[in-house]
Amino acid sequence: MFPDSVVISFNGQIDFGTAVAFLSLALTLLQWIVTLIRGRRAAARSQASAICARVVRMPEGETATVGRCRVDFGPQFGLEVMNNSNDVVYQVILTAALVQGAGPQDGRDVEGCGCRVLLSSVAPGKTVRCIGHLDCSMHKAFGCEVAFTDRYGRSWVRKSDGHLGRIRFKTPVDYYGLMLPVEWMDFDEW
């Protein structure tokens, strides 16, 4: 009625060959499922992994003549986003946040618009926007936090320390708690 190769026979004997075959099959299926999940995660992060940002010093600082003296207003800084993917990213929000020193180290804690750039989209390549003066006193070191939406509609944030994380159930605008309507930088302002 039952074949002789049953794992446990009616007389209490264990067929180890069949048990090893079942265990081998189960481990192979488990390995295949794990590989599939890892592949899907890597594909989902592929564009997000190619987006990064940094604070850059702009080539020329502003100067003015006051009386007979020439006054330098200090160095001007910009935020640069690098889109190393082949597709456009959307709702790009760049924020200068501290990597070292006293002050906001998370872009959500930065107040005002002086340290933030809002771009409706960024094409592949480098994009730089001037933000003006940054207070680099007292050993402060700035980094750039970038939040964006990828080609699949998923939102991501790359912190100023380089960590990439997914923003779940929110857009970059919601993540920073910005007031609507958002004033995205137009092409004329570039």
CSV table of C-alpha atoms in Angstrom, one decimal:
chain,number,residue,atom,x,y,z
A,1,MET,CA,0.0,0.0,0.0
A,2,PHE,CA,2.9,2.5,0.8
A,3,PRO,CA,6.2,2.4,-1.0
A,4,ASP,CA,9.3,1.1,0.9
A,5,SER,CA,11.0,4.5,0.7
A,6,VAL,CA,8.8,6.2,3.2
A,7,VAL,CA,10.8,8.3,5.7
A,8,ILE,CA,9.5,6.5,8.8
A,9,SER,CA,8.2,3.0,8.1
A,10,PHE,CA,5.4,1.3,10.0
A,11,ASN,CA,7.9,-0.7,12.0
A,12,GLY,CA,9.6,2.5,13.4
A,13,GLN,CA,12.7,2.4,11.1
A,14,ILE,CA,13.9,5.7,9.6
A,15,ASP,CA,15.0,5.9,6.0
A,16,PHE,CA,17.9,8.3,6.2
A,17,GLY,CA,18.4,8.6,2.4
A,18,THR,CA,14.9,9.9,1.9
A,19,ALA,CA,15.2,12.2,5.0
A,20,VAL,CA,18.4,13.7,3.6
A,21,ALA,CA,16.8,14.2,0.2
A,22,PHE,CA,13.8,16.0,1.7
A,23,LEU,CA,16.1,18.2,3.8
A,24,SER,CA,18.3,19.0,0.8
A,25,LEU,CA,15.2,20.0,-1.2
A,26,ALA,CA,13.9,22.2,1.6
A,27,LEU,CA,17.3,24.0,1.9
A,28,THR,CA,17.5,24.5,-1.8
A,29,LEU,CA,14.1,26.1,-1.9
A,30,LEU,CA,14.9,28.3,1.1
A,31,GLN,CA,18.1,29.5,-0.6
A,32,TRP,CA,16.2,30.2,-3.8
A,33,ILE,CA,13.6,32.3,-2.0
A,34,VAL,CA,16.3,34.3,-0.1
A,35,THR,CA,18.2,35.0,-3.4
A,36,LEU,CA,14.9,36.1,-5.0
A,37,ILE,CA,14.1,38.5,-2.1
A,38,ARG,CA,17.7,39.9,-2.1
A,39,GLY,CA,17.5,40.4,-5.9
A,40,ARG,CA,14.2,42.3,-5.6
A,41,ARG,CA,15.6,44.5,-2.8
A,42,ALA,CA,18.7,45.3,-4.8
A,43,ALA,CA,16.6,46.2,-7.9
A,44,ALA,CA,14.4,48.5,-5.7
A,45,ARG,CA,17.5,50.3,-4.4
A,46,SER,CA,19.3,50.5,-7.7
A,47,GLN,CA,18.4,54.1,-8.6
A,48,ALA,CA,18.3,55.3,-5.0
A,49,SER,CA,21.9,54.0,-4.5
A,50,ALA,CA,23.0,56.2,-7.4
A,51,ILE,CA,21.9,59.5,-5.8
A,52,CYS,CA,24.2,61.4,-3.5
A,53,ALA,CA,24.7,65.1,-2.4
A,54,ARG,CA,27.3,67.3,-0.8
A,55,VAL,CA,28.0,70.9,0.3
A,56,VAL,CA,30.4,72.7,-2.1
A,57,ARG,CA,32.1,76.1,-1.9
A,58,MET,CA,31.0,78.3,-4.7
A,59,PRO,CA,33.8,79.8,-6.9
A,60,GLU,CA,33.4,83.4,-6.0
A,61,GLY,CA,32.3,85.1,-2.8
A,62,GLU,CA,30.3,88.3,-2.9
A,63,THR,CA,32.2,91.5,-2.4
A,64,ALA,CA,31.0,95.1,-2.1
A,65,THR,CA,32.7,98.5,-1.7
A,66,VAL,CA,31.7,100.3,1.5
A,67,GLY,CA,33.2,103.8,1.5
A,68,ARG,CA,36.8,103.2,0.3
A,69,CYS,CA,37.0,99.7,1.7
A,70,ARG,CA,36.3,96.5,-0.2
A,71,VAL,CA,34.3,94.1,2.0
A,72,ASP,CA,34.2,90.4,1.4
A,73,PHE,CA,31.0,88.8,2.7
A,74,GLY,CA,32.7,85.4,3.2
A,75,PRO,CA,32.5,82.3,1.2
A,76,GLN,CA,29.3,81.3,-0.5
A,77,PHE,CA,28.2,77.7,-0.4
A,78,GLY,CA,26.1,75.5,-2.6
A,79,LEU,CA,24.4,72.1,-2.5
A,80,GLU,CA,25.3,69.7,-5.2
A,81,VAL,CA,23.2,66.6,-6.0
A,82,MET,CA,24.7,63.9,-8.2
A,83,ASN,CA,22.2,61.7,-10.1
A,84,ASN,CA,24.4,58.8,-11.3
A,85,SER,CA,21.4,56.8,-12.6
A,86,ASN,CA,19.9,56.9,-16.1
A,87,ASP,CA,16.5,58.3,-15.0
A,88,VAL,CA,15.1,61.5,-13.5
A,89,VAL,CA,14.4,61.7,-9.8
A,90,TYR,CA,11.5,63.8,-8.5
A,91,GLN,CA,10.7,66.0,-5.5
A,92,VAL,CA,14.3,66.5,-4.6
A,93,ILE,CA,14.9,68.3,-1.3
A,94,LEU,CA,18.5,69.2,-0.4
A,95,THR,CA,19.3,70.3,3.2
A,96,ALA,CA,22.6,71.4,4.7
A,97,ALA,CA,22.8,69.6,8.0
A,98,LEU,CA,25.7,69.3,10.4
A,99,VAL,CA,27.9,66.3,10.4
A,100,GLN,CA,30.0,67.7,13.3
A,101,GLY,CA,29.3,70.5,15.8
A,102,ALA,CA,26.4,71.9,17.8
A,103,GLY,CA,23.2,72.2,15.8
A,104,PRO,CA,20.8,70.2,13.7
A,105,GLN,CA,22.3,67.0,12.4
A,106,ASP,CA,19.0,65.8,10.9
A,107,GLY,CA,17.5,67.7,8.0
A,108,ARG,CA,14.0,67.6,9.7
A,109,ASP,CA,15.4,69.8,12.5
A,110,VAL,CA,16.7,72.5,10.2
A,111,GLU,CA,14.5,75.6,10.5
A,112,GLY,CA,13.9,78.1,7.7
A,113,CYS,CA,14.6,77.9,4.0
A,114,GLY,CA,18.1,79.3,4.1
A,115,CYS,CA,19.8,75.9,4.2
A,116,ARG,CA,17.3,74.1,1.9
A,117,VAL,CA,16.9,73.7,-1.8
A,118,LEU,CA,13.7,72.4,-3.4
A,119,LEU,CA,13.9,70.9,-6.9
A,120,SER,CA,10.9,69.5,-8.7
A,121,SER,CA,13.2,67.1,-10.6
A,122,VAL,CA,16.8,66.4,-11.2
A,123,ALA,CA,18.1,64.8,-14.5
A,124,PRO,CA,21.1,62.5,-14.6
A,125,GLY,CA,24.4,64.4,-13.9
A,126,LYS,CA,25.4,67.1,-11.4
A,127,THR,CA,23.1,69.9,-10.3
A,128,VAL,CA,24.4,72.7,-8.0
A,129,ARG,CA,22.3,75.4,-6.3
A,130,CYS,CA,23.8,78.3,-4.3
A,131,ILE,CA,22.5,78.6,-0.7
A,132,GLY,CA,24.6,81.5,0.4
A,133,HIS,CA,26.6,81.7,3.7
A,134,LEU,CA,26.9,78.8,6.2
A,135,ASP,CA,28.0,79.3,9.8
A,136,CYS,CA,31.2,77.2,9.9
A,137,SER,CA,32.4,78.5,13.3
A,138,MET,CA,33.1,76.4,16.3
A,139,HIS,CA,34.4,73.4,14.3
A,140,LYS,CA,31.1,72.9,12.5
A,141,ALA,CA,31.2,70.6,9.5
A,142,PHE,CA,28.3,70.5,7.1
A,143,GLY,CA,27.0,67.7,5.0
A,144,CYS,CA,24.1,67.5,2.6
A,145,GLU,CA,21.0,65.5,3.2
A,146,VAL,CA,18.9,64.6,0.2
A,147,ALA,CA,15.4,63.3,0.0
A,148,PHE,CA,13.8,62.3,-3.3
A,149,THR,CA,11.3,60.1,-5.1
A,150,ASP,CA,12.7,57.5,-7.6
A,151,ARG,CA,11.3,56.3,-10.9
A,152,TYR,CA,9.0,53.8,-9.1
A,153,GLY,CA,7.4,56.3,-6.9
A,154,ARG,CA,9.3,55.2,-3.8
A,155,SER,CA,10.7,57.9,-1.5
A,156,TRP,CA,14.2,57.8,-0.1
A,157,VAL,CA,16.5,59.9,2.1
A,158,ARG,CA,20.3,59.9,2.1
A,159,LYS,CA,21.5,61.4,5.4
A,160,SER,CA,24.5,63.7,5.6
A,161,ASP,CA,26.5,60.8,7.0
A,162,GLY,CA,25.8,58.8,3.8
A,163,HIS,CA,23.2,56.4,5.2
A,164,LEU,CA,20.5,55.6,2.6
A,165,GLY,CA,17.0,54.8,4.0
A,166,ARG,CA,13.5,54.3,2.6
A,167,ILE,CA,10.8,56.8,3.6
A,168,ARG,CA,7.7,54.7,4.0
A,169,PHE,CA,4.2,56.0,3.4
A,170,LYS,CA,5.4,59.6,2.9
A,171,THR,CA,6.7,61.8,0.2
A,172,PRO,CA,9.8,64.0,0.8
A,173,VAL,CA,7.5,67.0,1.4
A,174,ASP,CA,5.7,65.0,4.2
A,175,TYR,CA,9.0,63.8,5.6
A,176,TYR,CA,10.2,67.3,6.3
A,177,GLY,CA,6.8,68.6,7.2
A,178,LEU,CA,6.9,71.4,4.6
A,179,MET,CA,3.9,73.7,4.2
A,180,LEU,CA,1.8,73.3,1.1
A,181,PRO,CA,1.9,74.5,-1.6
A,182,VAL,CA,5.6,73.9,-2.0
A,183,GLU,CA,7.5,76.4,-4.0
A,184,TRP,CA,9.7,74.2,-6.2
A,185,MET,CA,12.6,76.0,-8.0
A,186,ASP,CA,11.6,76.7,-11.6
A,187,PHE,CA,13.9,76.4,-14.5
A,188,ASP,CA,14.2,80.2,-14.7
A,189,GLU,CA,15.8,80.3,-11.2
A,190,TRP,CA,18.6,77.9,-12.2
